[in-house]
mmCIF file of C-alpha atoms and ligand atoms in Angstrom:
data_model
loop_
_atom_site.group_PDB
_atom_site.id
_atom_site.type_symbol
_atom_site.label_atom_id
_atom_site.label_comp_id
_atom_site.label_asym_id
_atom_site.label_seq_id
_atom_site.Cartn_x
_atom_site.Cartn_y
_atom_site.Cartn_z
ATOM 1 C CA MET A 1 -29.474 -35.157 95.135
ATOM 2 C CA SER A 2 -27.583 -32.841 97.519
ATOM 3 C CA THR A 3 -26.206 -29.851 95.773
ATOM 4 C CA THR A 4 -22.560 -30.223 96.941
ATOM 5 C CA MET A 5 -20.298 -33.628 96.318
ATOM 6 C CA ARG A 6 -16.341 -34.728 97.073
ATOM 7 C CA ALA A 7 -13.742 -33.792 95.024
ATOM 8 C CA LEU A 8 -10.048 -33.935 95.218
ATOM 9 C CA VAL A 9 -9.423 -30.194 94.058
ATOM 10 C CA LYS A 10 -5.759 -28.129 93.266
ATOM 11 C CA ALA A 11 -6.971 -25.699 96.132
ATOM 12 C CA VAL A 12 -4.396 -22.991 96.130
ATOM 13 C CA ASP A 13 -1.041 -22.983 93.647
ATOM 14 C CA GLY A 14 1.188 -25.040 95.240
ATOM 15 C CA PRO A 15 2.428 -28.187 96.248
ATOM 16 C CA GLY A 16 -0.967 -31.038 97.530
ATOM 17 C CA LEU A 17 -4.892 -31.296 96.816
ATOM 18 C CA GLU A 18 -8.113 -31.127 99.131
ATOM 19 C CA MET A 19 -10.879 -32.559 99.382
ATOM 20 C CA ARG A 20 -13.303 -30.333 98.554
ATOM 21 C CA GLN A 21 -16.999 -29.747 99.081
ATOM 22 C CA VAL A 22 -17.975 -28.531 95.227
ATOM 23 C CA PRO A 23 -20.906 -28.465 93.273
ATOM 24 C CA HIS A 24 -23.038 -31.050 91.894
ATOM 25 C CA PRO A 25 -21.848 -30.912 88.757
ATOM 26 C CA VAL A 26 -24.559 -30.506 85.544
ATOM 27 C CA CYS A 27 -25.698 -32.568 82.984
ATOM 28 C CA GLY A 28 -25.724 -30.892 79.491
ATOM 29 C CA PRO A 29 -27.735 -32.134 76.921
ATOM 30 C CA THR A 30 -25.469 -34.409 74.965
ATOM 31 C CA GLU A 31 -23.690 -36.028 78.540
ATOM 32 C CA VAL A 32 -23.762 -38.235 80.943
ATOM 33 C CA LEU A 33 -23.268 -38.268 84.297
ATOM 34 C CA ILE A 34 -21.784 -40.800 86.274
ATOM 35 C CA LYS A 35 -21.214 -41.887 89.869
ATOM 36 C CA VAL A 36 -17.693 -42.506 90.369
ATOM 37 C CA LEU A 37 -16.589 -45.809 91.679
ATOM 38 C CA ARG A 38 -13.094 -45.943 91.963
ATOM 39 C CA THR A 39 -10.309 -44.333 90.588
ATOM 40 C CA GLY A 40 -6.427 -44.720 89.743
ATOM 41 C CA ILE A 41 -4.008 -42.012 90.319
ATOM 42 C CA CYS A 42 -1.650 -41.158 87.423
ATOM 43 C CA GLY A 43 1.811 -40.043 87.116
ATOM 44 C CA THR A 44 0.196 -36.920 86.010
ATOM 45 C CA ASP A 45 -1.499 -36.460 88.837
ATOM 46 C CA LEU A 46 1.788 -36.909 90.836
ATOM 47 C CA HIS A 47 3.200 -34.023 87.909
ATOM 48 C CA ILE A 48 -0.299 -32.142 89.782
ATOM 49 C CA TRP A 49 0.729 -32.964 93.275
ATOM 50 C CA ARG A 50 3.477 -32.051 93.202
ATOM 51 C CA TRP A 51 2.849 -28.597 91.251
ATOM 52 C CA ASP A 52 5.687 -29.015 88.671
ATOM 53 C CA ASP A 53 6.514 -26.274 86.237
ATOM 54 C CA TRP A 54 4.007 -28.308 83.453
ATOM 55 C CA ALA A 55 1.397 -28.603 85.810
ATOM 56 C CA ARG A 56 1.738 -25.025 86.952
ATOM 57 C CA LYS A 57 1.415 -23.945 82.709
ATOM 58 C CA ASN A 58 -1.403 -26.474 81.771
ATOM 59 C CA VAL A 59 -3.589 -26.819 85.591
ATOM 60 C CA PRO A 60 -5.842 -23.857 86.273
ATOM 61 C CA VAL A 61 -6.286 -23.453 90.264
ATOM 62 C CA GLY A 62 -9.324 -24.509 91.488
ATOM 63 C CA LEU A 63 -9.802 -27.069 89.050
ATOM 64 C CA VAL A 64 -10.875 -31.048 90.283
ATOM 65 C CA VAL A 65 -7.842 -32.744 88.991
ATOM 66 C CA GLY A 66 -8.491 -37.170 88.486
ATOM 67 C CA HIS A 67 -9.138 -38.979 84.206
ATOM 68 C CA GLU A 68 -8.696 -42.487 85.461
ATOM 69 C CA PHE A 69 -12.097 -44.240 86.480
ATOM 70 C CA VAL A 70 -14.970 -45.932 86.684
ATOM 71 C CA GLY A 71 -18.329 -45.343 87.792
ATOM 72 C CA ARG A 72 -22.350 -45.876 87.100
ATOM 73 C CA ILE A 73 -24.491 -43.560 84.719
ATOM 74 C CA THR A 74 -26.806 -41.862 86.947
ATOM 75 C CA GLN A 75 -28.600 -39.087 84.711
ATOM 76 C CA ILE A 76 -28.647 -39.086 80.421
ATOM 77 C CA GLY A 77 -28.956 -35.765 78.897
ATOM 78 C CA ALA A 78 -31.577 -35.195 76.296
ATOM 79 C CA SER A 79 -29.437 -35.964 73.561
ATOM 80 C CA VAL A 80 -28.121 -39.264 74.384
ATOM 81 C CA VAL A 81 -29.256 -42.445 73.481
ATOM 82 C CA ASP A 82 -26.346 -44.712 73.224
ATOM 83 C CA PHE A 83 -26.320 -45.071 76.571
ATOM 84 C CA LYS A 84 -29.251 -46.238 80.189
ATOM 85 C CA ILE A 85 -29.230 -45.439 83.410
ATOM 86 C CA GLY A 86 -26.589 -47.934 86.003
ATOM 87 C CA ASP A 87 -24.199 -48.796 82.818
ATOM 88 C CA LEU A 88 -21.018 -49.373 84.249
ATOM 89 C CA VAL A 89 -18.380 -47.173 82.442
ATOM 90 C CA SER A 90 -15.820 -45.561 81.759
ATOM 91 C CA GLY A 91 -14.591 -42.041 80.063
ATOM 92 C CA GLU A 92 -11.799 -41.402 77.959
ATOM 93 C CA GLY A 93 -9.916 -38.846 79.141
ATOM 94 C CA HIS A 94 -9.120 -37.057 76.100
ATOM 95 C CA VAL A 95 -12.285 -34.761 74.924
ATOM 96 C CA VAL A 96 -11.342 -33.595 71.173
ATOM 97 C CA CYS A 97 -12.970 -30.931 69.040
ATOM 98 C CA GLY A 98 -15.305 -33.141 66.460
ATOM 99 C CA HIS A 99 -14.631 -30.918 63.771
ATOM 100 C CA CYS A 100 -10.428 -30.699 62.565
ATOM 101 C CA ARG A 101 -9.339 -32.858 59.488
ATOM 102 C CA ASN A 102 -7.801 -35.718 62.154
ATOM 103 C CA CYS A 103 -11.345 -35.766 63.684
ATOM 104 C CA MET A 104 -13.389 -35.823 61.133
ATOM 105 C CA ALA A 105 -10.866 -38.208 59.585
ATOM 106 C CA GLY A 106 -12.225 -40.863 62.552
ATOM 107 C CA ARG A 107 -8.550 -40.276 63.844
ATOM 108 C CA ARG A 108 -9.830 -38.872 67.295
ATOM 109 C CA GLN A 109 -6.626 -39.235 69.234
ATOM 110 C CA MET A 110 -4.571 -36.897 66.656
ATOM 111 C CA CYS A 111 -7.097 -33.908 67.908
ATOM 112 C CA ALA A 112 -5.165 -31.377 67.809
ATOM 113 C CA LYS A 113 -7.143 -29.473 70.386
ATOM 114 C CA THR A 114 -7.707 -32.571 72.857
ATOM 115 C CA GLN A 115 -9.097 -31.295 76.349
ATOM 116 C CA GLY A 116 -7.446 -33.501 79.762
ATOM 117 C CA ILE A 117 -9.591 -34.617 82.078
ATOM 118 C CA GLY A 118 -8.999 -33.178 85.608
ATOM 119 C CA VAL A 119 -5.962 -31.497 83.507
ATOM 120 C CA ASN A 120 -8.347 -28.434 81.295
ATOM 121 C CA ARG A 121 -11.207 -29.761 82.087
ATOM 122 C CA THR A 122 -13.259 -31.032 85.411
ATOM 123 C CA GLY A 123 -12.115 -34.537 86.694
ATOM 124 C CA ALA A 124 -12.762 -37.256 88.379
ATOM 125 C CA PHE A 125 -11.070 -37.483 91.116
ATOM 126 C CA ALA A 126 -14.982 -37.218 92.566
ATOM 127 C CA ASP A 127 -18.395 -38.528 93.763
ATOM 128 C CA TYR A 128 -19.711 -37.476 90.246
ATOM 129 C CA ILE A 129 -18.270 -36.150 86.681
ATOM 130 C CA ALA A 130 -20.041 -35.268 83.532
ATOM 131 C CA VAL A 131 -18.880 -36.655 80.613
ATOM 132 C CA PRO A 132 -19.278 -36.513 76.623
ATOM 133 C CA GLN A 133 -21.189 -39.455 75.630
ATOM 134 C CA THR A 134 -18.584 -39.627 73.238
ATOM 135 C CA ASN A 135 -15.929 -40.589 75.576
ATOM 136 C CA VAL A 136 -18.112 -42.683 77.479
ATOM 137 C CA TRP A 137 -17.166 -46.597 77.175
ATOM 138 C CA TYR A 138 -18.823 -48.812 78.044
ATOM 139 C CA HIS A 139 -17.792 -52.217 80.353
ATOM 140 C CA ASP A 140 -18.034 -56.204 79.780
ATOM 141 C CA GLN A 141 -19.719 -55.530 83.150
ATOM 142 C CA THR A 142 -17.870 -58.660 84.403
ATOM 143 C CA LEU A 143 -14.353 -57.262 84.439
ATOM 144 C CA ASP A 144 -13.087 -56.407 87.577
ATOM 145 C CA ARG A 145 -13.824 -52.890 88.799
ATOM 146 C CA ASP A 146 -9.537 -51.975 90.122
ATOM 147 C CA VAL A 147 -9.116 -53.016 86.467
ATOM 148 C CA GLN A 148 -12.070 -51.248 84.612
ATOM 149 C CA SER A 149 -10.507 -48.455 86.486
ATOM 150 C CA ILE A 150 -7.207 -48.087 85.381
ATOM 151 C CA PHE A 151 -8.264 -48.746 81.481
ATOM 152 C CA ASP A 152 -7.408 -45.064 80.826
ATOM 153 C CA PRO A 153 -3.228 -46.169 81.322
ATOM 154 C CA PHE A 154 -4.152 -50.368 80.598
ATOM 155 C CA GLY A 155 -4.665 -48.013 77.407
ATOM 156 C CA ASN A 156 -1.726 -46.043 77.199
ATOM 157 C CA ALA A 157 0.151 -49.297 77.434
ATOM 158 C CA ALA A 158 -1.743 -51.382 75.261
ATOM 159 C CA HIS A 159 -1.378 -48.662 72.329
ATOM 160 C CA THR A 160 2.507 -48.556 72.822
ATOM 161 C CA ALA A 161 2.555 -52.316 72.999
ATOM 162 C CA LEU A 162 0.278 -52.728 70.091
ATOM 163 C CA CYS A 163 1.683 -50.655 67.663
ATOM 164 C CA TYR A 164 4.116 -52.962 66.176
ATOM 165 C CA ASP A 165 3.606 -56.876 65.487
ATOM 166 C CA VAL A 166 5.357 -58.471 68.642
ATOM 167 C CA LEU A 167 5.133 -62.519 67.761
ATOM 168 C CA GLY A 168 7.844 -64.042 67.985
ATOM 169 C CA GLU A 169 9.718 -60.634 68.465
ATOM 170 C CA ASP A 170 11.802 -59.982 71.057
ATOM 171 C CA VAL A 171 11.141 -56.420 72.795
ATOM 172 C CA LEU A 172 12.620 -54.046 74.984
ATOM 173 C CA ILE A 173 10.387 -51.773 77.542
ATOM 174 C CA THR A 174 13.043 -49.117 79.505
ATOM 175 C CA GLY A 175 10.745 -48.005 82.599
ATOM 176 C CA ALA A 176 8.645 -50.266 84.841
ATOM 177 C CA GLY A 177 5.796 -47.794 86.238
ATOM 178 C CA PRO A 178 2.626 -49.257 86.036
ATOM 179 C CA ILE A 179 3.119 -48.722 81.744
ATOM 180 C CA GLY A 180 6.046 -50.411 81.240
ATOM 181 C CA CYS A 181 4.492 -53.682 83.936
ATOM 182 C CA MET A 182 1.163 -53.207 81.994
ATOM 183 C CA ALA A 183 3.326 -53.778 78.564
ATOM 184 C CA ALA A 184 5.007 -57.098 79.555
ATOM 185 C CA ALA A 185 1.612 -57.931 79.980
ATOM 186 C CA ILE A 186 0.648 -57.182 76.927
ATOM 187 C CA VAL A 187 3.545 -58.139 74.885
ATOM 188 C CA ARG A 188 3.937 -61.959 76.445
ATOM 189 C CA HIS A 189 0.285 -61.921 75.847
ATOM 190 C CA ALA A 190 0.997 -61.148 71.821
ATOM 191 C CA GLY A 191 3.518 -63.808 71.787
ATOM 192 C CA ALA A 192 7.268 -61.837 72.709
ATOM 193 C CA ARG A 193 9.424 -64.345 72.838
ATOM 194 C CA HIS A 194 11.968 -62.427 75.244
ATOM 195 C CA VAL A 195 10.230 -59.348 77.430
ATOM 196 C CA VAL A 196 13.213 -57.124 78.677
ATOM 197 C CA VAL A 197 12.149 -54.423 81.218
ATOM 198 C CA SER A 198 14.937 -52.088 82.785
ATOM 199 C CA ASP A 199 14.046 -49.617 85.766
ATOM 200 C CA ILE A 200 16.035 -48.202 88.373
ATOM 201 C CA ASN A 201 13.916 -49.566 91.336
ATOM 202 C CA PRO A 202 14.076 -53.091 92.487
ATOM 203 C CA TRP A 203 10.539 -53.269 93.589
ATOM 204 C CA ARG A 204 9.856 -52.061 90.101
ATOM 205 C CA LEU A 205 11.674 -54.757 88.773
ATOM 206 C CA GLU A 206 10.343 -57.274 90.706
ATOM 207 C CA LEU A 207 6.701 -56.049 89.451
ATOM 208 C CA ALA A 208 7.828 -56.501 86.245
ATOM 209 C CA ARG A 209 8.822 -60.236 86.481
ATOM 210 C CA LYS A 210 4.753 -60.887 87.951
ATOM 211 C CA LEU A 211 3.376 -58.883 84.864
ATOM 212 C CA GLY A 212 5.292 -61.412 82.634
ATOM 213 C CA ALA A 213 8.344 -59.358 81.735
ATOM 214 C CA THR A 214 11.079 -62.858 81.141
ATOM 215 C CA ALA A 215 14.188 -61.025 82.041
ATOM 216 C CA THR A 216 14.818 -57.481 84.164
ATOM 217 C CA VAL A 217 17.600 -55.058 84.350
ATOM 218 C CA ASP A 218 18.557 -52.856 86.950
ATOM 219 C CA ALA A 219 19.998 -50.218 84.157
ATOM 220 C CA ARG A 220 22.389 -49.087 87.599
ATOM 221 C CA SER A 221 24.534 -51.885 87.530
ATOM 222 C CA GLU A 222 24.023 -53.883 84.068
ATOM 223 C CA ARG A 223 24.309 -52.910 80.651
ATOM 224 C CA LEU A 224 22.097 -54.462 78.102
ATOM 225 C CA ALA A 225 24.820 -55.373 75.967
ATOM 226 C CA GLU A 226 25.530 -57.814 78.652
ATOM 227 C CA VAL A 227 21.518 -58.810 78.673
ATOM 228 C CA GLN A 228 21.454 -59.523 74.962
ATOM 229 C CA LYS A 229 24.767 -62.081 75.787
ATOM 230 C CA ARG A 230 22.834 -63.338 78.810
ATOM 231 C CA LEU A 231 20.071 -64.835 76.771
ATOM 232 C CA GLY A 232 21.817 -65.627 73.350
ATOM 233 C CA MET A 233 20.554 -63.220 71.593
ATOM 234 C CA HIS A 234 22.758 -61.918 68.772
ATOM 235 C CA GLU A 235 21.105 -59.026 66.562
ATOM 236 C CA GLY A 236 19.686 -56.761 68.828
ATOM 237 C CA PHE A 237 16.091 -56.111 70.295
ATOM 238 C CA ASP A 238 13.249 -55.967 67.192
ATOM 239 C CA VAL A 239 10.700 -53.818 69.418
ATOM 240 C CA GLY A 240 11.337 -50.761 71.798
ATOM 241 C CA LEU A 241 8.789 -49.515 74.165
ATOM 242 C CA GLU A 242 10.316 -46.591 76.041
ATOM 243 C CA MET A 243 8.256 -45.770 78.861
ATOM 244 C CA SER A 244 10.731 -44.315 81.559
ATOM 245 C CA GLY A 245 11.151 -40.548 80.033
ATOM 246 C CA ASN A 246 14.675 -41.034 80.529
ATOM 247 C CA PRO A 247 16.836 -40.147 77.797
ATOM 248 C CA SER A 248 20.049 -42.456 79.428
ATOM 249 C CA ALA A 249 17.396 -44.877 79.152
ATOM 250 C CA PHE A 250 16.658 -44.134 75.836
ATOM 251 C CA ARG A 251 20.164 -43.891 74.328
ATOM 252 C CA GLU A 252 20.997 -47.150 75.923
ATOM 253 C CA MET A 253 17.880 -48.586 73.815
ATOM 254 C CA LEU A 254 18.703 -47.125 70.646
ATOM 255 C CA SER A 255 22.356 -49.174 70.833
ATOM 256 C CA ASN A 256 20.820 -52.268 71.593
ATOM 257 C CA MET A 257 17.930 -52.400 68.540
ATOM 258 C CA CYS A 258 18.590 -54.392 65.434
ATOM 259 C CA HIS A 259 18.977 -53.579 61.950
ATOM 260 C CA GLY A 260 15.463 -52.188 60.978
ATOM 261 C CA GLY A 261 13.959 -52.294 64.514
ATOM 262 C CA LYS A 262 11.152 -50.154 65.163
ATOM 263 C CA ILE A 263 11.118 -48.082 68.666
ATOM 264 C CA ALA A 264 7.219 -46.662 70.361
ATOM 265 C CA MET A 265 8.550 -43.604 72.213
ATOM 266 C CA LEU A 266 5.441 -43.857 75.339
ATOM 267 C CA GLY A 267 7.604 -41.938 78.369
ATOM 268 C CA ILE A 268 7.494 -38.157 78.156
ATOM 269 C CA PRO A 269 11.247 -36.584 78.972
ATOM 270 C CA PRO A 270 12.320 -33.661 80.893
ATOM 271 C CA GLY A 271 12.645 -31.440 78.671
ATOM 272 C CA GLU A 272 14.349 -31.828 74.660
ATOM 273 C CA MET A 273 16.800 -34.769 74.218
ATOM 274 C CA ALA A 274 19.955 -35.513 72.453
ATOM 275 C CA ILE A 275 20.627 -38.436 70.977
ATOM 276 C CA ASP A 276 23.411 -40.078 68.251
ATOM 277 C CA TRP A 277 20.787 -39.837 65.485
ATOM 278 C CA ASN A 278 23.676 -42.420 63.787
ATOM 279 C CA GLN A 279 22.273 -44.923 65.143
ATOM 280 C CA VAL A 280 19.056 -44.191 64.181
ATOM 281 C CA ILE A 281 19.924 -44.138 60.621
ATOM 282 C CA PHE A 282 22.404 -47.007 60.202
ATOM 283 C CA LYS A 283 20.437 -49.248 62.179
ATOM 284 C CA MET A 284 17.632 -47.881 59.880
ATOM 285 C CA LEU A 285 15.322 -47.158 62.774
ATOM 286 C CA THR A 286 11.488 -46.500 62.693
ATOM 287 C CA VAL A 287 10.557 -43.619 66.231
ATOM 288 C CA LYS A 288 7.545 -43.808 66.609
ATOM 289 C CA GLY A 289 4.788 -40.728 69.065
ATOM 290 C CA ILE A 290 2.431 -42.303 71.246
ATOM 291 C CA TYR A 291 0.261 -39.705 72.650
ATOM 292 C CA GLY A 292 -3.006 -41.607 74.801
ATOM 293 C CA ARG A 293 -4.801 -44.147 73.636
ATOM 294 C CA GLU A 294 -6.976 -45.175 69.928
ATOM 295 C CA MET A 295 -10.358 -44.124 70.213
ATOM 296 C CA TYR A 296 -11.542 -46.430 70.407
ATOM 297 C CA GLU A 297 -9.802 -49.362 69.180
ATOM 298 C CA THR A 298 -7.641 -49.577 71.898
ATOM 299 C CA TRP A 299 -10.211 -49.536 74.687
ATOM 300 C CA TYR A 300 -11.720 -52.620 72.415
ATOM 301 C CA LYS A 301 -8.580 -54.121 72.166
ATOM 302 C CA MET A 302 -7.504 -54.433 76.109
ATOM 303 C CA THR A 303 -11.909 -55.520 76.729
ATOM 304 C CA ALA A 304 -10.818 -59.087 74.444
ATOM 305 C CA MET A 305 -7.298 -59.271 75.962
ATOM 306 C CA LEU A 306 -9.111 -59.969 79.331
ATOM 307 C CA GLN A 307 -11.768 -61.658 77.574
ATOM 308 C CA SER A 308 -8.670 -63.913 75.844
ATOM 309 C CA GLY A 309 -6.757 -64.342 79.761
ATOM 310 C CA LEU A 310 -4.773 -61.513 80.049
ATOM 311 C CA ASP A 311 -4.142 -60.926 83.699
ATOM 312 C CA ILE A 312 -2.825 -56.999 84.394
ATOM 313 C CA LYS A 313 -4.241 -56.739 88.025
ATOM 314 C CA PRO A 314 -0.830 -57.815 89.624
ATOM 315 C CA VAL A 315 0.211 -54.143 88.774
ATOM 316 C CA ILE A 316 -2.240 -52.298 91.393
ATOM 317 C CA SER A 317 -0.788 -52.443 94.525
ATOM 318 C CA HIS A 318 -2.190 -50.337 96.692
ATOM 319 C CA VAL A 319 -6.515 -49.920 96.956
ATOM 320 C CA LEU A 320 -7.447 -47.479 99.114
ATOM 321 C CA PRO A 321 -11.020 -45.186 100.399
ATOM 322 C CA ALA A 322 -10.598 -42.026 98.658
ATOM 323 C CA GLU A 323 -10.351 -40.494 102.053
ATOM 324 C CA ARG A 324 -6.810 -41.665 102.689
ATOM 325 C CA PHE A 325 -5.702 -40.086 98.984
ATOM 326 C CA ARG A 326 -2.985 -38.585 100.787
ATOM 327 C CA GLU A 327 -1.674 -42.421 101.665
ATOM 328 C CA GLY A 328 -2.348 -43.202 98.101
ATOM 329 C CA PHE A 329 -0.065 -40.239 96.680
ATOM 330 C CA ALA A 330 3.126 -40.704 99.372
ATOM 331 C CA ALA A 331 2.845 -44.141 97.883
ATOM 332 C CA MET A 332 3.675 -42.642 94.204
ATOM 333 C CA GLU A 333 6.061 -40.638 95.937
ATOM 334 C CA GLN A 334 8.173 -43.061 97.124
ATOM 335 C CA GLY A 335 7.902 -45.208 94.179
ATOM 336 C CA ASP A 336 8.077 -48.888 95.246
ATOM 337 C CA CYS A 337 4.459 -49.331 94.104
ATOM 338 C CA GLY A 338 2.530 -50.266 90.667
ATOM 339 C CA LYS A 339 -1.247 -48.770 90.661
ATOM 340 C CA VAL A 340 -3.210 -46.832 93.017
ATOM 341 C CA VAL A 341 -6.494 -47.033 92.785
ATOM 342 C CA LEU A 342 -8.621 -45.004 95.275
ATOM 343 C CA ILE A 343 -12.689 -46.230 96.076
ATOM 344 C CA TRP A 344 -15.268 -43.579 96.283
ATOM 345 C CA ALA A 345 -18.244 -45.640 96.147
ATOM 346 C CA GLU A 346 -19.303 -49.647 95.944
ATOM 347 C CA GLY A 347 -21.291 -50.695 93.027
HETATM 348 P P1 NAD B 1 6.039 -43.804 85.745
HETATM 349 O O1 NAD B 1 7.079 -42.448 86.407
HETATM 350 O O2 NAD B 1 5.487 -44.451 87.649
HETATM 351 O O3 NAD B 1 7.761 -44.328 85.324
HETATM 352 C C1 NAD B 1 8.973 -44.782 85.014
HETATM 353 C C2 NAD B 1 9.878 -45.803 85.476
HETATM 354 O O4 NAD B 1 11.175 -45.360 84.970
HETATM 355 C C3 NAD B 1 10.190 -45.421 86.956
HETATM 356 O O5 NAD B 1 9.948 -46.251 87.315
HETATM 357 C C4 NAD B 1 11.508 -44.805 87.138
HETATM 358 O O6 NAD B 1 13.029 -45.420 87.835
HETATM 359 C C5 NAD B 1 11.563 -45.772 85.406
HETATM 360 N N1 NAD B 1 13.357 -45.127 84.776
HETATM 361 C C6 NAD B 1 13.840 -43.882 85.276
HETATM 362 N N2 NAD B 1 15.226 -44.268 85.025
HETATM 363 C C7 NAD B 1 15.500 -45.213 84.213
HETATM 364 C C8 NAD B 1 16.716 -46.181 83.237
HETATM 365 N N3 NAD B 1 17.535 -45.206 83.180
HETATM 366 N N4 NAD B 1 16.559 -46.940 82.954
HETATM 367 C C9 NAD B 1 15.676 -47.574 83.195
HETATM 368 N N5 NAD B 1 14.027 -46.948 83.486
HETATM 369 C C10 NAD B 1 14.568 -45.791 84.588
HETATM 370 O O7 NAD B 1 5.766 -43.373 84.918
HETATM 371 P P2 NAD B 1 4.394 -44.448 84.833
HETATM 372 O O8 NAD B 1 2.977 -44.107 84.930
HETATM 373 O O9 NAD B 1 4.559 -46.247 84.321
HETATM 374 O O10 NAD B 1 4.546 -43.787 82.150
HETATM 375 C C11 NAD B 1 5.438 -44.318 82.196
HETATM 376 C C12 NAD B 1 5.925 -43.032 81.298
HETATM 377 O O11 NAD B 1 5.271 -42.882 80.483
HETATM 378 C C13 NAD B 1 6.565 -41.591 81.928
HETATM 379 O O12 NAD B 1 7.544 -40.990 81.091
HETATM 380 C C14 NAD B 1 5.258 -40.637 81.676
HETATM 381 O O13 NAD B 1 5.525 -39.166 81.508
HETATM 382 C C15 NAD B 1 4.391 -41.594 80.124
HETATM 383 N N6 NAD B 1 3.316 -40.932 80.666
HETATM 384 C C16 NAD B 1 3.187 -40.693 78.160
HETATM 385 C C17 NAD B 1 0.907 -40.960 78.113
HETATM 386 C C18 NAD B 1 1.507 -40.372 76.428
HETATM 387 O O14 NAD B 1 0.071 -40.754 76.412
HETATM 388 N N7 NAD B 1 2.081 -40.563 75.824
HETATM 389 C C19 NAD B 1 0.580 -41.689 79.032
HETATM 390 C C20 NAD B 1 1.359 -41.812 80.530
HETATM 391 C C21 NAD B 1 2.589 -41.537 80.660
HETATM 392 ZN ZN1 ZN B 2 -10.408 -31.782 66.556
#
């Protein structure tokens, strides 16, 4: 094994990323070393690429970025017993402390001291990554490699979409980004009646229809009240999944919920966001924040849904060799895209 490898690095204190040779990661006693096969580019990676305020504050210059990946284990630490060389795996991107109250109670996704792979610790856009054994998800070998590489954002979609009962319910999803589109597929699979998806990008609305939206709304030209009429809805949406991070999308959602409606918030607003709290109070709404995935119930459900016929593959719009990462980031900057997957190795 050579002592250096390829990696996408935040090489300078400014926009962009560079493909560099970096030292090969060392596999600690409780870690596994994974040869990376495919990676997905996340919106977070785009923030790091653009080097916006959030990225500048949170990401150290010199970091190997990326957290969505699938690969094969090539080495196991001395204390690792659950995995073996050759296993096909992904990694949960949140490395938790293991000792706080939530971690001890098995609510690892609620750890307050969580570290992000490719955000605060060495990432996956590389030939190899070392990951704690507690973060490894063993894949059903028969699933599609590209789909395996995006289990992380698929998990954001699944965790949000499954946090309320949607069987027979009317669901509104604001934001037809990759996560909103996957959420549309999931709530359809889980038995929702109307699955209405809004966005301001017609290309993405088309993608949402491909994934299973029963109606789409261009928020620039149509109001949700009209859509409700068009669909013969009378009382508002039962479940709202906010997946745009856009304050006006959230306000539009609030005014179109039914009494007792339930909202899950995944989209990250750019800053503080004012809303009409009367909507929440008098409609008796539940509003719940969602971060990450459940460890590892969401991972289990994702696998089970794919095994029972859910198809999220159409959300992947680009599959490129890792060297062409610039094209991948350009597609995401431009916006007419779903998930962008980079190939590091076959296997
Ligand atoms: P994305 O940026 O690709 O998608 C957001 C979509 O919202 C875009 O297609 C955009 O056109 C659309 N939009 C903008 N204004 C709108 C409006 N007024 N009405 C309807 N849609 C509008 O992001 P993504 O990768 O699909 O992720 C979705 C959101 O979830 C983002 O805000 C992201 O930062 C956030 N996120 C949160 C977590 C978490 O753990 N909470 C994890 C991953 C992503
Ligand atoms: Zn913890």
